[in-house]
Every structure is written in structure tokens, then in C-alpha cells.
Short mmCIF file of C-alpha atoms in Angstrom, two decimals:
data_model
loop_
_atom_site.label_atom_id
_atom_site.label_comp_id
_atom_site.label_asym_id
_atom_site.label_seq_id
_atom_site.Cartn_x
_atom_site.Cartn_y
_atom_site.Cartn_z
CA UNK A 1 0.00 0.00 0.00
CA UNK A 2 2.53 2.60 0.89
CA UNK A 3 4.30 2.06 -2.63
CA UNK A 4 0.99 2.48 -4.05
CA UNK A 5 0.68 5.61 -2.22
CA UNK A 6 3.87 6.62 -3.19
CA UNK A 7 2.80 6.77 -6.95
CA UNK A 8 0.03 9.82 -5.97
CA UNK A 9 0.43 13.08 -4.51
CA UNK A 10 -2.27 13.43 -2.16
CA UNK A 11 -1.34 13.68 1.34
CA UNK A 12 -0.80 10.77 3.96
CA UNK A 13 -1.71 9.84 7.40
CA UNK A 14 -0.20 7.09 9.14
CA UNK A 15 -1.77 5.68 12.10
CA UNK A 16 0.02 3.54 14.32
CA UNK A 17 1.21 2.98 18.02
CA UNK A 18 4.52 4.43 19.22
CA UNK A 19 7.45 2.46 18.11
CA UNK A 20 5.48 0.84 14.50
CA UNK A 21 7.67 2.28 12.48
CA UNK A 22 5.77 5.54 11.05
CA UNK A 23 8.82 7.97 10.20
CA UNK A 24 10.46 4.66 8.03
CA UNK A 25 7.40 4.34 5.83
CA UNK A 26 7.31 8.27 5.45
CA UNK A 27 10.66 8.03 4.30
CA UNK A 28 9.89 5.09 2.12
CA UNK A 29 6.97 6.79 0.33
CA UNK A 30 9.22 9.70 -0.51
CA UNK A 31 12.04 7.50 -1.96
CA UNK A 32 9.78 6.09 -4.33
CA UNK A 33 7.90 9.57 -5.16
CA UNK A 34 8.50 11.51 -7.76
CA UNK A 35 9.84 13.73 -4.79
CA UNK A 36 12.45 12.08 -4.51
CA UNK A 37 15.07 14.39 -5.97
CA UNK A 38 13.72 17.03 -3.02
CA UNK A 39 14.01 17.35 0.48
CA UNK A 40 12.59 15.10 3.02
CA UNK A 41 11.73 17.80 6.07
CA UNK A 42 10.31 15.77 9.23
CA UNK A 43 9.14 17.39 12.82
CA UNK A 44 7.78 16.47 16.35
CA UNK A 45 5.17 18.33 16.66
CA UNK A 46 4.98 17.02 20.51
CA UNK A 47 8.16 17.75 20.59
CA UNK A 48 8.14 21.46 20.96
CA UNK A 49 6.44 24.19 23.06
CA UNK A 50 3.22 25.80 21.71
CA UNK A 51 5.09 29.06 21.25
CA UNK A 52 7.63 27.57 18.72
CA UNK A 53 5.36 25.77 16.41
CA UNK A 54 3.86 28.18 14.19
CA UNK A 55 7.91 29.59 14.19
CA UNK A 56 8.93 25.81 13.09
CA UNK A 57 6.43 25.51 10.63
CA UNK A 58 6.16 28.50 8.91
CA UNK A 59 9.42 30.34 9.32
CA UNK A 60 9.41 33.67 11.20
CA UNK A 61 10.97 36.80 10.21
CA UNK A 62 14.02 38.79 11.90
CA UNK A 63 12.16 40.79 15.17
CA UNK A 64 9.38 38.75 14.49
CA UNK A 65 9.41 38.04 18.79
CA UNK A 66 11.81 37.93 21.45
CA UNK A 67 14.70 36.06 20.69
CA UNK A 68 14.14 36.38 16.53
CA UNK A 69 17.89 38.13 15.96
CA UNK A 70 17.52 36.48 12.25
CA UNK A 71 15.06 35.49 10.15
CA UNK A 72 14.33 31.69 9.68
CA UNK A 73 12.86 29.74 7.06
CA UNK A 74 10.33 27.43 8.52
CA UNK A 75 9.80 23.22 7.69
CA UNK A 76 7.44 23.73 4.85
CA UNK A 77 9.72 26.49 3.08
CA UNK A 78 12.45 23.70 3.68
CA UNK A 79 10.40 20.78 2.18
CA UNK A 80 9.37 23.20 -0.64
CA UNK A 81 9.54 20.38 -3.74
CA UNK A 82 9.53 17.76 -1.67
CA UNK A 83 7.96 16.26 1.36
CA UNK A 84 7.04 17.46 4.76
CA UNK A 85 6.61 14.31 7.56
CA UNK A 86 4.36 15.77 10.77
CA UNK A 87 4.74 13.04 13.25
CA UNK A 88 2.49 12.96 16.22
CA UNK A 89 0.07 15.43 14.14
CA UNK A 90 -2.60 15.12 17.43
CA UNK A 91 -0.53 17.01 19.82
CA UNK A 92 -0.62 20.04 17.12
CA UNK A 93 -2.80 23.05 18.87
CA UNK A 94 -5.78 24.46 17.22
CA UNK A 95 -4.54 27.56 16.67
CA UNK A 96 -1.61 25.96 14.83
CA UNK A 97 -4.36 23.31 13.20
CA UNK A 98 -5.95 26.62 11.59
CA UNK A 99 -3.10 28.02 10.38
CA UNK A 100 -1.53 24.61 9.17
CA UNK A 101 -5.47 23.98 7.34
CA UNK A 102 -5.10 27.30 5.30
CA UNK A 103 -1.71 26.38 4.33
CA UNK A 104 -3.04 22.99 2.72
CA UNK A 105 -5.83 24.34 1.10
CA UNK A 106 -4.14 27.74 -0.26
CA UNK A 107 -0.64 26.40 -0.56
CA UNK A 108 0.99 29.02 0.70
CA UNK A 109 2.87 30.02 3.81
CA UNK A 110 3.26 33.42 5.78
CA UNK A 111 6.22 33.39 8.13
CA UNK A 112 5.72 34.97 11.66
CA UNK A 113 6.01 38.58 11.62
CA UNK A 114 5.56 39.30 7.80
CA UNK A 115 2.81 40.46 5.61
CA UNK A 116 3.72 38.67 2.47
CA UNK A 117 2.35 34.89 1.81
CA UNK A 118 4.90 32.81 -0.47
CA UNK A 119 3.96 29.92 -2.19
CA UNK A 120 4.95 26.25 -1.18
CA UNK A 121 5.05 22.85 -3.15
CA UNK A 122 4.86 19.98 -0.62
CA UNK A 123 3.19 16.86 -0.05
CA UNK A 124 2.57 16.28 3.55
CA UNK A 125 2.53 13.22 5.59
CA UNK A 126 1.15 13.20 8.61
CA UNK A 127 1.63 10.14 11.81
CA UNK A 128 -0.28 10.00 14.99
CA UNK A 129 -0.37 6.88 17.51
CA UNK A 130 -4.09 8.90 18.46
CA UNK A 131 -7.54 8.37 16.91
CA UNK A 132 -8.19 11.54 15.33
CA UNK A 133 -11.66 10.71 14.25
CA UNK A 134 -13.00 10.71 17.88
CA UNK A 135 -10.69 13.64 18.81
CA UNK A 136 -12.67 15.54 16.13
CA UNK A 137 -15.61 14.40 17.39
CA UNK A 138 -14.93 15.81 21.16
CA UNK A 139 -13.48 18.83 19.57
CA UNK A 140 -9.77 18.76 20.15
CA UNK A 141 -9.17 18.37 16.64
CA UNK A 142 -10.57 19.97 14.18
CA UNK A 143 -12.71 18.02 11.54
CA UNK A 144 -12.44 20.00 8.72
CA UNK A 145 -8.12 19.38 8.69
CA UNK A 146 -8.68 15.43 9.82
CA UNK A 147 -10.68 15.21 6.51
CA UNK A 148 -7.78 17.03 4.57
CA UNK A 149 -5.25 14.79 6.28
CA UNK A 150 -7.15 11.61 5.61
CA UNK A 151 -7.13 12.00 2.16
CA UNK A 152 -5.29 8.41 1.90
CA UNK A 153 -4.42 6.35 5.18
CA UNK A 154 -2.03 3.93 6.21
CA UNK A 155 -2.56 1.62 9.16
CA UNK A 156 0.54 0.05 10.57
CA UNK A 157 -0.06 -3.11 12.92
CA UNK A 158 1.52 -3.12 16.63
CA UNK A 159 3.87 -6.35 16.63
CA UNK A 160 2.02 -8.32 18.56
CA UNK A 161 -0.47 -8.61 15.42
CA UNK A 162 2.14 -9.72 12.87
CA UNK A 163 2.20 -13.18 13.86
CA UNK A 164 5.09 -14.97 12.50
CA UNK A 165 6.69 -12.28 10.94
CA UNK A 166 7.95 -10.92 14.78
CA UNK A 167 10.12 -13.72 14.62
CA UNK A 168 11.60 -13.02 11.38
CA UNK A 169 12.24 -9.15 12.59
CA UNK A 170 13.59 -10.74 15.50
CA UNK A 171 17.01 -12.34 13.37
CA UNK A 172 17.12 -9.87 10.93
CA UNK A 173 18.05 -7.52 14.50
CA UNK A 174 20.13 -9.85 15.53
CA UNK A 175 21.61 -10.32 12.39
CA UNK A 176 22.61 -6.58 12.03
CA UNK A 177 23.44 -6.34 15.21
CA UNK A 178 26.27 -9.43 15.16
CA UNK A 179 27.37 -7.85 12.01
CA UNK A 180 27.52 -3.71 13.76
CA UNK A 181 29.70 -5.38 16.56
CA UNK A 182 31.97 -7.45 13.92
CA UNK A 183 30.78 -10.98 15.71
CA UNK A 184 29.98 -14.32 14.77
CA UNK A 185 26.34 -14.93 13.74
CA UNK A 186 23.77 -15.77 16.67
CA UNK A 187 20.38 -17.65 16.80
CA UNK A 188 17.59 -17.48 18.81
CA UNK A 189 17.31 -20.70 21.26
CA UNK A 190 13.68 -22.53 21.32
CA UNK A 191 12.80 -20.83 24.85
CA UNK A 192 14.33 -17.75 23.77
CA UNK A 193 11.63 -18.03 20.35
CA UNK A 194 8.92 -18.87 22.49
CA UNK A 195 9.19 -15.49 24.71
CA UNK A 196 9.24 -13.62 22.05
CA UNK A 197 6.59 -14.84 20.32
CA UNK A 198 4.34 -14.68 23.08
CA UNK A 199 5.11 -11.02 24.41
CA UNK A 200 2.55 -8.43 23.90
CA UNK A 201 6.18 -6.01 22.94
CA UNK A 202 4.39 -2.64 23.84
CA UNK A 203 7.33 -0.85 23.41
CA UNK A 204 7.07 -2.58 19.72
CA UNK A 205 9.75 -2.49 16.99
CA UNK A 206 12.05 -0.11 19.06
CA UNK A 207 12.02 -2.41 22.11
CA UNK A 208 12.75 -6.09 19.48
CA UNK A 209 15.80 -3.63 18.61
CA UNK A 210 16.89 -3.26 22.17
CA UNK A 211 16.12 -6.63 22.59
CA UNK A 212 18.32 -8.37 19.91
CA UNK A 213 21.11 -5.51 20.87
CA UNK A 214 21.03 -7.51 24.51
CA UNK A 215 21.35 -10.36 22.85
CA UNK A 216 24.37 -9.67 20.43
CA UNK A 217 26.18 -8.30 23.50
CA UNK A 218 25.70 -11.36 25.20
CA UNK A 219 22.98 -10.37 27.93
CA UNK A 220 19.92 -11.73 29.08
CA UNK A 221 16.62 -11.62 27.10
CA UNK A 222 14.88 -9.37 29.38
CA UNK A 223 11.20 -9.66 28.91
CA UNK A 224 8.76 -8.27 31.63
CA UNK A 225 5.91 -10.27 30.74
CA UNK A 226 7.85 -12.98 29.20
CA UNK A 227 5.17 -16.33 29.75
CA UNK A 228 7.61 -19.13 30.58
CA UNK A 229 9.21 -17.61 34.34
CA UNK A 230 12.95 -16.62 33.86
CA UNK A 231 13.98 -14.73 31.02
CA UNK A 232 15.75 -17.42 28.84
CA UNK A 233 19.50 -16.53 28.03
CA UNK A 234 21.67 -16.49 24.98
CA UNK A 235 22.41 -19.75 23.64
#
């Protein structure tokens, strides 16, 4: 799906829990757009205070507030050409929803502080781990931008619903991991398998990393809710 989507234009959301693997497939759509050539511009938006955001987004100009001693080009003037990657898009304010709204219906930017709009070229995709739909509903996102955002969606599974394929994650980690610290190939023992098949991993594909780094340093599997008792070793 996300090499269909990488065929179109129209923006993206991504919905998945912490740790999934959003930014990668943002960065994975891009590579195969016709973007490509351009830049690939990502922020936090949960990452920042309020009073920075519209500054991050949309550039601000020199006196623009306290601190402003230059003028800035903002994420979208950055992406301009290319793609713009808003990850945790539900922590965004509603002042900054407006704003970021006119922006994707006019496509064009004013930076803080200046009286002149610009025009801007980017496709935008968007990630939250939060259901957006009901936030809209209760009114702490507003519906009108969750309907521009959702023009195409993406739906990434926590690891606990792939099945099989956690396993096969599982050594490919381990695999890089051996190779990162120039040692011999490792495997998985049977017990070792079992715990991770069988952990709910809600730390997801960020905690398997941390996990199969343990493991190629010669540590202990350490699994919380691991089902069989003791955390099985390396073999």
C-alpha cells in the first residue's frame, strides 16, 4: 500500500502505536515519489512548546518576537519540492491546526512577523499513535483538517499482530546487530523463540531492537511479561 501511495500526490496519514515504524514508511513513500530528488523535512510536533510551532512551521521573520535576531525559514519552506513528515500530528494546537489547514488548502505560507504569503510545493505526511476521528468528534481536533489529512491512510499493525513475521524481525536484528559489533552470527534458542513470540512487545519495533542488541552483546533476554518464568539466556 505505501508504494501504491507513493505513486500519488495526495497527502498521507499514518496511524500507528509508538514504536510501528511511522517515520520509516514516510521516508519510504518519498524515496519512491516523484519527490524524490527534493528534500525530506520531518518534525515532532509534541516535541516542541506551543510558542515555537507556528515559528517551526512556517518560518518567522528577523524581530518577528523575542529572541528572533535572524530570520528563519520554517519546515514547509524547507520541504518546498519535496515532502514534509508531521509526526504525532494530534498534539498540534488548534490555533496551529488553523493556520496549518489554510496552508493545505491555499498552498501558501506566511512566516511569523511578515505580511507577504509565499507559495509552497509539498506533499505532507502526517503520523499519529491517536484516533483523530474521535478527537474531532470531542473537539480537540478539528474536523475539517482530519478530513484534509485523511485524504489516503495507512494503518501500521503493533507487533504483537504480525504473527510470524515478529520472529523473522527478530534475526534480521540480531543479524545486524552481530554484524555492527563485527561478531559471529547468533540464533535465537527454542525458549528464547517462544518469549518472544508470546510477548505483547508494547514498546514494539524499538524495544525487538533493544532486545536483539542484549542479545548480540551477550545479555539476558529481558522480557517483563515474558510467559515461561525466567527470562531465557543467549544460547
Amino acid at each position: 500500500m505505501a508504494k501504491r501511495y507513493s505513486r500519488v500526490d495526495s497527502n498521507v496519514l499514518i496511524v500507528g502505536e509508538t514504536g510501528t515504524g511511522k517515520e520509516l514508511f514516510a521516508h519510504s513513500i518519498h524515496r519512491e515519489s516523484r519527490r524524490n530528488a527534493e528534500p525530506f523535512v520531518a518534525l515532532n510536533c509534541a516535541a516542541l512548546p506551543e510558542n515555537l510551532l507556528e515559528s517551526e512551521l512556517f518560518g518567522h521573520e528577523k524581530g518577528a518576537f523575542t529572541g528572533a535576531i535572524t530570520s528563519r525559514a520554517g519546515r514547509f519552506e524547507l520541504a518546498n519540492g519535496g515532502t514534509l513528515f508531521l509526526d504525532e500530528i494530534g498534539e498540534l494546537p488548534l490555533e496551529a491546526q488553523a493556520r496549518l489547514l489554510r496552508v493545505l488548502q491555499e498552498g501558501e505560507i506566511r512566516r511569523v512577523g511578515s505580511v507577504q504569503s509565499q507559495k509552497v510545493d509539498v506533499r505532507l505526511i502526517a503520523a499519529t499513535h491517536r484516533d483523530l476521528k474521535t478527537l474531532a468528534k470531542t473537539g480537540q481536533f478539528r474536523e475539517d483538517l482530519y478530513y484534509r489529512l485523511h485524504v489516503i491512510s495507512l494503518k501500521l499493525p503493533a507487533l504483537r499482530e504480525r504473527g510470524n513475521d515478529v520472529m523473522e524481525i527478530a534475526r534480521a536484528f540480531l543479524a545486524r546487530q552481530c554484524t555492527r559489533m563485527g561478531r559471529a552470527s547468533l540464533s535465537f534458542a527454542h525458549d528464547a523463540e517462544q518469549a518472544i513470540r508470546h510477548y505483547p512487545w508494547p514498546g514494539n519495533v524499538r524495544e525487538l531492537q533493544n532486545v536483539a542488541e542484549r542479545f548480540a552483546l551477550g545479555l539476558e533476554l529481558a522480557l517483563d511479561s515474558a510467559p515461561d518464568g525466567p527470562a531465557p539466556g543467549v544460547p
